[in-house]
Short mmCIF file of C-alpha atoms in Angstrom, two decimals:
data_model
loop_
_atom_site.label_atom_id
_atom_site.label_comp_id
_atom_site.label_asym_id
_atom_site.label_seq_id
_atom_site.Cartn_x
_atom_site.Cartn_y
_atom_site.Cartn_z
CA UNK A 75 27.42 -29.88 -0.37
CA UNK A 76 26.66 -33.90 0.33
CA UNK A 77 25.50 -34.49 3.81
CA UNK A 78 23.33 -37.20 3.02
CA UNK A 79 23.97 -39.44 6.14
CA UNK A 80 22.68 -36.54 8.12
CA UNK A 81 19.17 -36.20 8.58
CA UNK A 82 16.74 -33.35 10.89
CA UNK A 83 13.29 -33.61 12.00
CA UNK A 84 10.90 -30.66 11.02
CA UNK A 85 7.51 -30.72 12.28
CA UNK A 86 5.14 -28.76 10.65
CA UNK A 87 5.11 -28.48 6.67
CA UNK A 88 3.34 -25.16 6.41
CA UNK A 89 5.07 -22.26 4.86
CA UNK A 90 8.60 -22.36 7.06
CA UNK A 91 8.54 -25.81 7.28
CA UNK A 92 8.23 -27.00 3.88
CA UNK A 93 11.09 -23.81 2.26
CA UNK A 94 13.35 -25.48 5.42
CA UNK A 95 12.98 -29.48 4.44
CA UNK A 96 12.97 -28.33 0.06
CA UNK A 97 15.96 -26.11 1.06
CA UNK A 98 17.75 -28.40 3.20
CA UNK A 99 17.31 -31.69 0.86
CA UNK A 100 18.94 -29.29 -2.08
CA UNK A 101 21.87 -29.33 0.23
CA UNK A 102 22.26 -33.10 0.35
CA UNK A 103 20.34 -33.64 4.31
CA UNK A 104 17.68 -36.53 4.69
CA UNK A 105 14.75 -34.50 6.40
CA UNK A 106 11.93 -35.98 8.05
CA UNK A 107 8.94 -33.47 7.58
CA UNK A 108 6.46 -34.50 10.17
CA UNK A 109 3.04 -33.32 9.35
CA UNK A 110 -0.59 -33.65 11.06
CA UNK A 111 -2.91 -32.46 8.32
CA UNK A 112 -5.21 -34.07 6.94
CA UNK A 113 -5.50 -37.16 10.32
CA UNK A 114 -5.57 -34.36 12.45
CA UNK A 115 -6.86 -30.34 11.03
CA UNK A 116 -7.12 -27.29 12.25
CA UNK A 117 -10.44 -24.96 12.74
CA UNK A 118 -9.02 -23.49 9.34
CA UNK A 119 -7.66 -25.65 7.08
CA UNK A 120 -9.34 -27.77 4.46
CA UNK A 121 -6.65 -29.88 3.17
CA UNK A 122 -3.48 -31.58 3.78
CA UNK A 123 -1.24 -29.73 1.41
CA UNK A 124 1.69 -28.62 2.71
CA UNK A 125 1.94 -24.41 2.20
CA UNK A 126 -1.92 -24.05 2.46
CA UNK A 127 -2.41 -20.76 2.73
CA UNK A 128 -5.10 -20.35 5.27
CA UNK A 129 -6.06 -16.23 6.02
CA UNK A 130 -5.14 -13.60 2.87
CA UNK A 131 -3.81 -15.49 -0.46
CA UNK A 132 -1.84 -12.15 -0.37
CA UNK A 133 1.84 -12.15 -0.49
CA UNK A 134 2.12 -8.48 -0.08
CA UNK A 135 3.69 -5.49 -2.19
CA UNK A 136 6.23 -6.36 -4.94
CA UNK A 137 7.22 -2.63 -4.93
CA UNK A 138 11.23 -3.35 -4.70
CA UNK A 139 11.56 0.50 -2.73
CA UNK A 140 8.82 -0.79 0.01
CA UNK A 141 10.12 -3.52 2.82
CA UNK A 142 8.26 -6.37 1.66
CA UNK A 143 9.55 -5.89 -1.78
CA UNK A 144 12.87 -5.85 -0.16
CA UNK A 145 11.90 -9.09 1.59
CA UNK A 146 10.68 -10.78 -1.57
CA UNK A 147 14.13 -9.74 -3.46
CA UNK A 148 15.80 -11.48 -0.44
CA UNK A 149 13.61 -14.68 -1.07
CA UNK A 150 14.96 -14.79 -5.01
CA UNK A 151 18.32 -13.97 -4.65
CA UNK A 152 18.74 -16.90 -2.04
CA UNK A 153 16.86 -19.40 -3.74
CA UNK A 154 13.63 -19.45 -1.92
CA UNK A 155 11.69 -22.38 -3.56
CA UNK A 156 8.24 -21.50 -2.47
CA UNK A 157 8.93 -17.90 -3.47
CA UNK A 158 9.42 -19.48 -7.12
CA UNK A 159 6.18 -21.35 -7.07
CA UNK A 160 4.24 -18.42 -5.52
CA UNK A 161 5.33 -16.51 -8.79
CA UNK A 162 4.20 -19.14 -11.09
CA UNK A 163 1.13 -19.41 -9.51
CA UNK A 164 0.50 -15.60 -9.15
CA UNK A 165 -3.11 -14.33 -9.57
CA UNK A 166 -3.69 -10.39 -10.89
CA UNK A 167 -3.57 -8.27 -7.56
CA UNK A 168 -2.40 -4.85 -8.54
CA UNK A 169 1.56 -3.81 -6.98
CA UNK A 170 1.02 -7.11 -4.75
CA UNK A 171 1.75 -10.90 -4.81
CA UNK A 172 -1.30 -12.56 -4.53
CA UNK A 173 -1.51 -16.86 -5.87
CA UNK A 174 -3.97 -19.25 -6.80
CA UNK A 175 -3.85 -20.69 -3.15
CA UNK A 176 -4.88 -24.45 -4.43
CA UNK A 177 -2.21 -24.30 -6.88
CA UNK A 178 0.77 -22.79 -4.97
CA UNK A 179 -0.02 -25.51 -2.15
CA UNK A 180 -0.13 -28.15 -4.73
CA UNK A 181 2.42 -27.54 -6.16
CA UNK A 182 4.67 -27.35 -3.15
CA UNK A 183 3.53 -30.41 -1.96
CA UNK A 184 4.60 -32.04 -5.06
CA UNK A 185 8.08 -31.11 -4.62
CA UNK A 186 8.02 -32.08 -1.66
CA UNK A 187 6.98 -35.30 -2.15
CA UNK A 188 8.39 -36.24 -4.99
CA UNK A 189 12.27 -35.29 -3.46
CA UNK A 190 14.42 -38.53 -2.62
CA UNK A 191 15.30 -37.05 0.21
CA UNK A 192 12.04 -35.88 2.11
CA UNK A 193 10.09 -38.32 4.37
CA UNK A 194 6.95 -37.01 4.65
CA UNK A 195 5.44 -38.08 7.69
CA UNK A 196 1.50 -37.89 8.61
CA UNK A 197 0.93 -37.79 12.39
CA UNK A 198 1.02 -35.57 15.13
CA UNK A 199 3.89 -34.99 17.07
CA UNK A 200 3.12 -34.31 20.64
CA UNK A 201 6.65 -35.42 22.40
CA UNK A 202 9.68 -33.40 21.54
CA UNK A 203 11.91 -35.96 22.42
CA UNK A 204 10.62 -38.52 20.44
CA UNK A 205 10.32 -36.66 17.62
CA UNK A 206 14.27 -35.24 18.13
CA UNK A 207 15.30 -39.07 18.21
CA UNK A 208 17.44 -40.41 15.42
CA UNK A 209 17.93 -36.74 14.24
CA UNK A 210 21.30 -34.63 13.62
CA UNK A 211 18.76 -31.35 14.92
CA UNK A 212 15.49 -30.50 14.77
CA UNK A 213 13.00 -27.29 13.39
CA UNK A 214 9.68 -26.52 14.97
CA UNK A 215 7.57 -25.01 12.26
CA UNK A 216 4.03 -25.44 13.48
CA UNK A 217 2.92 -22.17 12.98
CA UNK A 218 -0.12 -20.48 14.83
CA UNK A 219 -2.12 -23.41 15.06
CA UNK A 220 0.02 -25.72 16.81
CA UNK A 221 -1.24 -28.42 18.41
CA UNK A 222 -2.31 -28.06 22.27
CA UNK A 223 -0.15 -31.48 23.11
CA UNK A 224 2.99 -30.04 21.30
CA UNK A 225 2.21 -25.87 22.52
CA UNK A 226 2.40 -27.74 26.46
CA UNK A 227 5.25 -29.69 24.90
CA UNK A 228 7.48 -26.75 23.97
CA UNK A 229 6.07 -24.54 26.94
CA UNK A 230 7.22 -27.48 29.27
CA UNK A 231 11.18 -26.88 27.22
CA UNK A 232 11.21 -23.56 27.28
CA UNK A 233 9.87 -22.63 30.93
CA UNK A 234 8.29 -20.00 29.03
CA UNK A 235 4.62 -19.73 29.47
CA UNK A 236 3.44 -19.56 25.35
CA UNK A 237 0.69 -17.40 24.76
CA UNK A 238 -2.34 -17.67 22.64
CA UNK A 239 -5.18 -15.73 21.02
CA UNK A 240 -6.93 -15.03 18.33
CA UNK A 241 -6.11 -14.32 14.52
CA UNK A 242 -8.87 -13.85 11.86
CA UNK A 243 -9.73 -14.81 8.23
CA UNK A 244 -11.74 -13.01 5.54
CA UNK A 245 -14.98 -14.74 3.61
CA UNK A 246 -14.32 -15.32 -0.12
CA UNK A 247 -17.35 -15.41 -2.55
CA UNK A 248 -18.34 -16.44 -5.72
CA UNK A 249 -17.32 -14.35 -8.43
CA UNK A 250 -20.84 -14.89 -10.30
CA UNK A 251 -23.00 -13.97 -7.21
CA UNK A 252 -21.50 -10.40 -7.74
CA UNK A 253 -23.54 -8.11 -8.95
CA UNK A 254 -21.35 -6.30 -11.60
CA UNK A 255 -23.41 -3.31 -12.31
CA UNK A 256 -22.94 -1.96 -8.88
CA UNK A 257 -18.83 -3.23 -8.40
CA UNK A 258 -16.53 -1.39 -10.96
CA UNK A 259 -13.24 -2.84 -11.49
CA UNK A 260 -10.38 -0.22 -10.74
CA UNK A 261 -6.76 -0.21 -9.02
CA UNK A 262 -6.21 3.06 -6.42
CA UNK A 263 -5.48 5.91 -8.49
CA UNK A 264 -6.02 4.63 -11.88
CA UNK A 265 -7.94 6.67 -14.26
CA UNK A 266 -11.71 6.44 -13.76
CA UNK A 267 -13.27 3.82 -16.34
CA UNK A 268 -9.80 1.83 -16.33
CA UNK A 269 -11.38 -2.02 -17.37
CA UNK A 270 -7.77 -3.33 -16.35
CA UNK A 271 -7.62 -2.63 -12.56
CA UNK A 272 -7.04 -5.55 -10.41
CA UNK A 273 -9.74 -5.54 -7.80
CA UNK A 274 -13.44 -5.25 -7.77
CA UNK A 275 -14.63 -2.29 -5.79
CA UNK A 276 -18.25 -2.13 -3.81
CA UNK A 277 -18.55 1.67 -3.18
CA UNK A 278 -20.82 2.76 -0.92
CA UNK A 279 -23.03 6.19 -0.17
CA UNK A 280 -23.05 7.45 2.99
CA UNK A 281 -26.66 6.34 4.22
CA UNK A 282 -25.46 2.77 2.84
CA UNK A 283 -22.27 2.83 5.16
CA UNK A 284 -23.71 4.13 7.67
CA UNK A 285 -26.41 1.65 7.54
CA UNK A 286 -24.16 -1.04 7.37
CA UNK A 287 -22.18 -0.14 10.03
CA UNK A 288 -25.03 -0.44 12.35
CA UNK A 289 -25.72 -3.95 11.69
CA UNK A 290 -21.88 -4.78 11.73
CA UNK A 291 -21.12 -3.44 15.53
CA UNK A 292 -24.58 -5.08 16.84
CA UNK A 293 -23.97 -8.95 14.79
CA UNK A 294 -23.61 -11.76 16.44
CA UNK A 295 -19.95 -13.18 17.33
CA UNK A 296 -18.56 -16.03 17.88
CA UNK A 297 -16.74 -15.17 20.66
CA UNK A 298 -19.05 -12.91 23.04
CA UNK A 299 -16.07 -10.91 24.81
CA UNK A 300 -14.48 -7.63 23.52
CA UNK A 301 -10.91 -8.31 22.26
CA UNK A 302 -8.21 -6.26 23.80
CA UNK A 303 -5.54 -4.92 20.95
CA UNK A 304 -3.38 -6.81 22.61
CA UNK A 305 -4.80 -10.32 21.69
CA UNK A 306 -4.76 -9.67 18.38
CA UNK A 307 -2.00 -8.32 15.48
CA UNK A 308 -2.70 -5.06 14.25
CA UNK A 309 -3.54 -6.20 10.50
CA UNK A 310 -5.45 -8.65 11.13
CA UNK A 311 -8.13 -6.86 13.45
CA UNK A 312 -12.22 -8.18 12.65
CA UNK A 313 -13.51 -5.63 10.62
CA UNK A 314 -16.69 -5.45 13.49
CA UNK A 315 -13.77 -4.78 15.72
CA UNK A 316 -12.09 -2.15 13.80
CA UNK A 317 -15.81 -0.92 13.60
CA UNK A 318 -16.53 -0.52 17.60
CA UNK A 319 -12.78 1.93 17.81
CA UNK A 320 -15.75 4.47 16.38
CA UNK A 321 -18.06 4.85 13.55
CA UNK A 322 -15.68 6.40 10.29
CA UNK A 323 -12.92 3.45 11.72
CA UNK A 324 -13.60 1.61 8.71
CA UNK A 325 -13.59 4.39 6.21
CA UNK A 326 -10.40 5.11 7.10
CA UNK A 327 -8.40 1.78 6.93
CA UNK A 328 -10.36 -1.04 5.06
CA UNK A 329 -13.28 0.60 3.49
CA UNK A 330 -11.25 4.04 2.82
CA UNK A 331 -12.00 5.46 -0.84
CA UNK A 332 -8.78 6.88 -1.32
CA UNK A 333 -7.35 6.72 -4.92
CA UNK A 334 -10.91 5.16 -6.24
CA UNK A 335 -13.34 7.13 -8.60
CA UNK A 336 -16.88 5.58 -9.23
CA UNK A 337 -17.65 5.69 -12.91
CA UNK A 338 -21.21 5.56 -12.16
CA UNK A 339 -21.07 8.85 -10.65
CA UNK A 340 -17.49 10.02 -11.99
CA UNK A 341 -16.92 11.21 -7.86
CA UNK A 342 -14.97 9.45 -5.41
CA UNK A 343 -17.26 6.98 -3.05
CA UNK A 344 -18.22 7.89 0.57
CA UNK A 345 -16.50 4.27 1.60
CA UNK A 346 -15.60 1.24 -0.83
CA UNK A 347 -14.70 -2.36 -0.31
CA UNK A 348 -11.84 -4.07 -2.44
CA UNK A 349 -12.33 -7.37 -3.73
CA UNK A 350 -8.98 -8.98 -4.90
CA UNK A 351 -9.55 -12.44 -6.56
CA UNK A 352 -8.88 -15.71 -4.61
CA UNK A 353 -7.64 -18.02 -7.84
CA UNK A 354 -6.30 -17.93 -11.66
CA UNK A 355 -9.46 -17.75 -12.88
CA UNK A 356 -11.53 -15.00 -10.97
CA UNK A 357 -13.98 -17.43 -10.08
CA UNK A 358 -13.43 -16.35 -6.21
CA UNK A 359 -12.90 -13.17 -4.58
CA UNK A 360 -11.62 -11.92 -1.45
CA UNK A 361 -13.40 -9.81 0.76
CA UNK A 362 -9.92 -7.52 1.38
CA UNK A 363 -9.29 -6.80 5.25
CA UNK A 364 -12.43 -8.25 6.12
CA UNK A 365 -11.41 -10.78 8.93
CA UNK A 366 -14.10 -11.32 10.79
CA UNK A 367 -15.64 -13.11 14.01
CA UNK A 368 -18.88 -13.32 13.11
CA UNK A 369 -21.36 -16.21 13.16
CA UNK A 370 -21.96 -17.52 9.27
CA UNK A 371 -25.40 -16.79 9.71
CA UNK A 372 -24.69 -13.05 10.25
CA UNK A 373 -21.63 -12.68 7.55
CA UNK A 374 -23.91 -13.89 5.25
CA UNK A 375 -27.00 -11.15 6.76
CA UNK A 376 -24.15 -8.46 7.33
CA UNK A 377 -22.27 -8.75 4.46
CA UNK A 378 -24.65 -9.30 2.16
CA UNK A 379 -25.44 -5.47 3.02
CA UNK A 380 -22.68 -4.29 0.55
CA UNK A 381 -23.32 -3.15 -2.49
CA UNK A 382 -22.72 -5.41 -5.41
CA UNK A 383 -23.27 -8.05 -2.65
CA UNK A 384 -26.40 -8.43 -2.08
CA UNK A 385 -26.78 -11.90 -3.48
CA UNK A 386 -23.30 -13.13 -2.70
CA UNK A 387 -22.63 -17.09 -1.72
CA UNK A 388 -19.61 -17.68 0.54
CA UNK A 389 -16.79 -19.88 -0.67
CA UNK A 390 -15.40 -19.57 2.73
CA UNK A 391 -16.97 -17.82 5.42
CA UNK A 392 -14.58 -15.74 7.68
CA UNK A 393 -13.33 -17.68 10.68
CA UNK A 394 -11.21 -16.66 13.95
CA UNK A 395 -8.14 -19.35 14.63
CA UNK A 396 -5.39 -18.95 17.31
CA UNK A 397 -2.01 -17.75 17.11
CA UNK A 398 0.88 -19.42 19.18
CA UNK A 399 4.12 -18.26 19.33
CA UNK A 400 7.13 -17.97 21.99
CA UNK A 401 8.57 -15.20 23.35
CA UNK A 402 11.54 -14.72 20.67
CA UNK A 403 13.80 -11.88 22.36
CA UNK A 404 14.47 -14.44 25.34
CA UNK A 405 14.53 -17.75 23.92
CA UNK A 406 15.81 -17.38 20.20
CA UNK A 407 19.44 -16.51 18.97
CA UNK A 408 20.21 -14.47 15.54
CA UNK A 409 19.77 -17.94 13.97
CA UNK A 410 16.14 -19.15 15.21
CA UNK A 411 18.35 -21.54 17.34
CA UNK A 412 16.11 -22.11 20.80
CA UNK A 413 18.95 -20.99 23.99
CA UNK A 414 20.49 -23.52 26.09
CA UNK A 415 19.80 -24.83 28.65
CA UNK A 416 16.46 -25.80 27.27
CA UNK A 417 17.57 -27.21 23.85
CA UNK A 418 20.25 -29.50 25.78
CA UNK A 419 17.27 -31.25 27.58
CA UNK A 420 16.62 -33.17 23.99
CA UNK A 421 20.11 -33.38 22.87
CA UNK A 422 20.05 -32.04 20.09
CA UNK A 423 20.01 -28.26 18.46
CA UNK A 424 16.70 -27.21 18.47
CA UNK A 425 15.96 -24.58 15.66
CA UNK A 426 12.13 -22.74 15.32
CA UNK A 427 10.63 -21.04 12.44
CA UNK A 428 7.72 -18.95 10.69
CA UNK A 429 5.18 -17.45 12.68
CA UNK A 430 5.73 -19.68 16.01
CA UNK A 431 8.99 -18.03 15.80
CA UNK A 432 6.93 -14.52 16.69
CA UNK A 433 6.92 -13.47 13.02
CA UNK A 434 4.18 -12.81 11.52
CA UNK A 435 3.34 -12.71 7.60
CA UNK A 436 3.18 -15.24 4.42
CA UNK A 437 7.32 -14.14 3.41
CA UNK A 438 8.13 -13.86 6.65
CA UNK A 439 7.80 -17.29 7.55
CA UNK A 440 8.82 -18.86 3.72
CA UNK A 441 11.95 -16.35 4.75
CA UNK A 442 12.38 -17.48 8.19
CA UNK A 443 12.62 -21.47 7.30
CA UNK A 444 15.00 -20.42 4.64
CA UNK A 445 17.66 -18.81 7.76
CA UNK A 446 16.69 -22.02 9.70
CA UNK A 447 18.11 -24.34 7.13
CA UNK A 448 20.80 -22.32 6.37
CA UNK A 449 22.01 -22.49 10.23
CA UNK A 450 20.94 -25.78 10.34
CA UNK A 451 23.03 -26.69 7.38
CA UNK A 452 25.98 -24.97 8.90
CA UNK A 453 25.63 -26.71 11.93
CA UNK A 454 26.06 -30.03 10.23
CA UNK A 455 28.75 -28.91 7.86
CA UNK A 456 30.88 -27.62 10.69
CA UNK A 457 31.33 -24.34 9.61
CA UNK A 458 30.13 -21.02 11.09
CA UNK A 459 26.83 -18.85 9.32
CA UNK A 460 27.88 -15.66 8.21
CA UNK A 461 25.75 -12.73 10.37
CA UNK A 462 22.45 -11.77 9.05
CA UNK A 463 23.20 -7.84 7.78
CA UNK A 464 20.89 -5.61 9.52
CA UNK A 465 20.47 -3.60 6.76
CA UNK A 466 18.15 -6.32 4.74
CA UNK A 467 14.47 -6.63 5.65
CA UNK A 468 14.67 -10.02 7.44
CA UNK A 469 18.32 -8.99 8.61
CA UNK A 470 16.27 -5.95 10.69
CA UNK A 471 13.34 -8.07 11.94
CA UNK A 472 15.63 -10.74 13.38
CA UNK A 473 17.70 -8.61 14.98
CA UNK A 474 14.30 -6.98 16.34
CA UNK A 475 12.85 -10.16 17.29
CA UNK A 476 16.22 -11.69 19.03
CA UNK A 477 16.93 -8.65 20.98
CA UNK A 478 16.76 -9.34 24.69
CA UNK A 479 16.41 -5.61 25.16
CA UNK A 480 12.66 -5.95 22.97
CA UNK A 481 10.09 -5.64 25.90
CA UNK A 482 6.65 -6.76 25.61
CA UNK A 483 7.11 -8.82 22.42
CA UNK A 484 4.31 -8.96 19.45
CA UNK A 485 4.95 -10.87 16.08
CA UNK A 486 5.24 -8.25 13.20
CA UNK A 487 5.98 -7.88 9.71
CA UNK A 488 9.04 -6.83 7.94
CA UNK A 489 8.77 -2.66 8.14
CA UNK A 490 11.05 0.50 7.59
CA UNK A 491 10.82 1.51 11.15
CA UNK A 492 13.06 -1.33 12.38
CA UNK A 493 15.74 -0.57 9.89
CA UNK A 494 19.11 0.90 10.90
CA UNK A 495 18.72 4.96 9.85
CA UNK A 496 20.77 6.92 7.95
CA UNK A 497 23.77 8.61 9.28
CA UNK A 498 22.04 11.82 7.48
CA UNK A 499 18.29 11.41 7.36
CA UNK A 500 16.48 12.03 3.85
CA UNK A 501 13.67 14.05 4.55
CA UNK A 502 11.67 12.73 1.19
CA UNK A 503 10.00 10.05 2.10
CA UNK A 504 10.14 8.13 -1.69
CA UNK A 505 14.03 8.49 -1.87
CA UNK A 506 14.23 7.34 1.47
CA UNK A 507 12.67 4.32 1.32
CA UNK A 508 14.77 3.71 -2.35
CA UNK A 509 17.61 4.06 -0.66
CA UNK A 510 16.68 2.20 1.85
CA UNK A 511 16.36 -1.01 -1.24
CA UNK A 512 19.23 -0.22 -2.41
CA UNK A 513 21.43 -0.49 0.82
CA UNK A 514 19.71 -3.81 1.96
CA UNK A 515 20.58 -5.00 -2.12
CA UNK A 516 24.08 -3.92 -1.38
CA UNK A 517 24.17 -5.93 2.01
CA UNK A 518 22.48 -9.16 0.32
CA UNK A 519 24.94 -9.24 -2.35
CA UNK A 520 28.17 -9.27 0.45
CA UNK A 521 25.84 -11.76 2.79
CA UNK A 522 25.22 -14.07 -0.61
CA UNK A 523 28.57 -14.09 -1.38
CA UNK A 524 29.72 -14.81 2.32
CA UNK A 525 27.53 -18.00 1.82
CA UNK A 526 28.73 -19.33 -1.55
CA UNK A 527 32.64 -18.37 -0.07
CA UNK A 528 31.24 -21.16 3.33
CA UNK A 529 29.70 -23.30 0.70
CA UNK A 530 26.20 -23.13 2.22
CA UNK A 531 24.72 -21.30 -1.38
CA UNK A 532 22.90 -23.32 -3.51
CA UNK A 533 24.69 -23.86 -7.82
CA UNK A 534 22.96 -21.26 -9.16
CA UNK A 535 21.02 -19.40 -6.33
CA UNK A 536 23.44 -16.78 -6.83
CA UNK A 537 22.43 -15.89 -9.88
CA UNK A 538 18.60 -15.74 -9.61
CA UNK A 539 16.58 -12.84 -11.04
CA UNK A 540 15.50 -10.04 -8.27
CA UNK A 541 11.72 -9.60 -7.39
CA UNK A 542 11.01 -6.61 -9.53
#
């Protein structure tokens, strides 16, 4: 496909923004990738890469019978780019994708500046309608930490109030301020004295949790207000949040001992923390499920409390950002394409994508500026995008997310309980969720091949191995 005398505006070169400019260049479109970072950042980031990953460097399970394995064999089969450089920049993190974050945003950046057919632009973009000018359509990937000038920009568009709160970000510390004799290194349910596992693990004894959990509740925050669940997604509650639902909260979601065997003591731990690390090297780790909106002062008090941590220095403390995002069942068609009338107010097809699209999640948003370009792309070429099949992972979130029936709309990840049932339900859990992969393979293969037959697939996308 040669489209080269068409060009589109995307703002934002995070995650969606960057798969939607690599993917759309591929097909022969001038893009003009308008970024902010590094003249103007964000309470979180620390660079100017595009793809900088900025919470978890987790990509989530690679299990192909679990939804976000489904999701990731989605992201090969059609080419994802980023999904390729997350896998050559992978880091040891048990079933999961987790990447050297530096490198996997390096490395993305490269390509994208080093294609003939990316601009990339650093400035803010505040006015919609300037930035729409000169453009064949546009994509809004800003993510959750859009600017206020563009969030009142796109609120003003829509007519759609946009709603903000707050998202949070685990600490990462130095590998050699670890104390090793207390951490053992150990996957869930691997044999007890297993030197291969993938994380660190701090277990702790009851009078050290409960200890710990004292200080936690009564530390300092940032922000001195209870959160409501509401103002926050599920996964990424503060730990001292999780921690004031009741006392054993954490021992049964982030600190649960499930699966883990102490070697010191050959018995499984009251509570344990898992420490996946941050880069290639193990030189960082991260504090798993710890977000946090704590002062530094107390993270370092507080945290410092676990075992094996006593001595730990902070890479990165944990931080609290905001999260944007619009109202996707009422503003957003099956293709991320923003509803007349407000997209005819700029003239031009307005497209949105990754998490200010009201998904949430690292593939989620590489996957959602992936369907963006492909519409977009389809839109230029004239031709129509063949339907998203519900029966693939991002197939069943869209259609969740674009429903105008969905009340009371939260971003959320890829899952098995949005997925179309079975005509007969299979009571085993295991061979439901396998054949659950191996219907949504079945779709992707007729939904790749409905793309190569409207010449929107890329030479050899097609062809590329599954995530295994």
């Amino acid at each position: 496909m040669s489209q080269s005398k068409k060009s589109i505006t995307i703002l934002g070169a995070g995650l969606a923004g960057s798969e939607a400019a690599l993917q759309l260049a591929a097909r022969g479109i001038r893009v003009r990738l308008v970024e902010m970072r590094p003249d103007v950042q964000t309470p979180v980031h620390v660079s100017g890469a595009c793809a900088e990953l900025v919470c978890s460097n987790s990509l989530k399970s690679e299990k192909p019978d679990s939804a976000a394995g489904m999701l990731k064999r989605e992201l090969a089969e059609l080419g994802s780019q980023l999904y390729a450089q997350a896998k050559l920049h992978a880091v040891p993190a048990g079933g999961a994708l987790a990447v050297d974050r530096a490198a996997f945003a390096d490395a993305v950046s490269a390509l994208v500046e080093q294609h003939p057919l990316i601009e990339l632009v650093r400035e803010e973009a505040v006015d919609l309608a300037r930035a729409a000018e000169g453009a064949d359509a546009l994509v809004v990937a800003t993510g959750p930490l859009t600017s206020d000038a563009l969030a009142d920009a796109l609120a003003r568009l829509t007519g759609e109030g946009h709603m903000a709160f707050y998202d949070a970000a685990a600490p990462i510390v130095m590998a050699d301020s670890l104390d090793e004799q207390r951490l053992f290194r150990q996957s869930r349910y691997e044999d007890a004295g297993n030197d291969v596992g993938d994380y660190l693990n701090a277990p702790f004894s009851r009078e050290e949790y409960d200890a710990f959990i004292e200080e936690l509740v009564n530390a300092e925050r940032v922000i001195r207000r209870d959160f409501e669940t509401r103002d926050l997604f599920q996964a990424c509650q503060p730990i001292e949040e999780i921690a004031r639902k009741g006392h054993d909260a954490p021992r049964f979601g982030t600190l649960k001992p499930v699966g883990l065997t102490d070697p010191r003591t050959g018995r499984r731990p009251w509570a344990a923390l898992q420490l996946r690390a941050e880069d290639a090297h193990g030189s960082s780790y991260n504090l798993v499920g710890f977000q946090t909106n704590l002062t530094f002062p107390e993270q370092r008090r507080v945290f410092r409390m676990i075992p094996g941590l006593e001595q730990a220095e902070f890479a990165r403390y944990g931080v609290m950002h905001r999260n944007t995002f619009v109202d996707a069942p009422r503003l957003l068609d099956a293709n991320l394409r923003l509803h007349a009338p407000a997209a005819d107010r700029l003239g031009v097809p307005v497209f949105l994508a990754g998490q200010i699209a009201g998904t949430e999640g690292y593939c989620e948003a590489i996957r959602s500026g992936l369907h963006a370009a492909l519409a977009a792309a389809a839109l230029l070429a004239g031709v129509e995008p063949p339907a998203l099949p519900r029966e693939t992972a991002f197939g069943a979130l869209m259609a969740y997310a674009t429903d105008p029936a969905t009340a009371d709309y939260q971003p959320m990840h890829v899952n098995f309980g949005i997925l179309p049932p079975f005509d007969q339900h299979i009571r085993n859990k295991r061979e439901r969720y396998a054949a659950y992969a191996e219907r949504g393979a079945q779709a992707l293969a007729a939904y790749r091949d409905e793309l190569a037959q409207r010449g929107l697939a890329l030479d050899g996308a097609a062809g590329t191995e599954a995530a295994s």
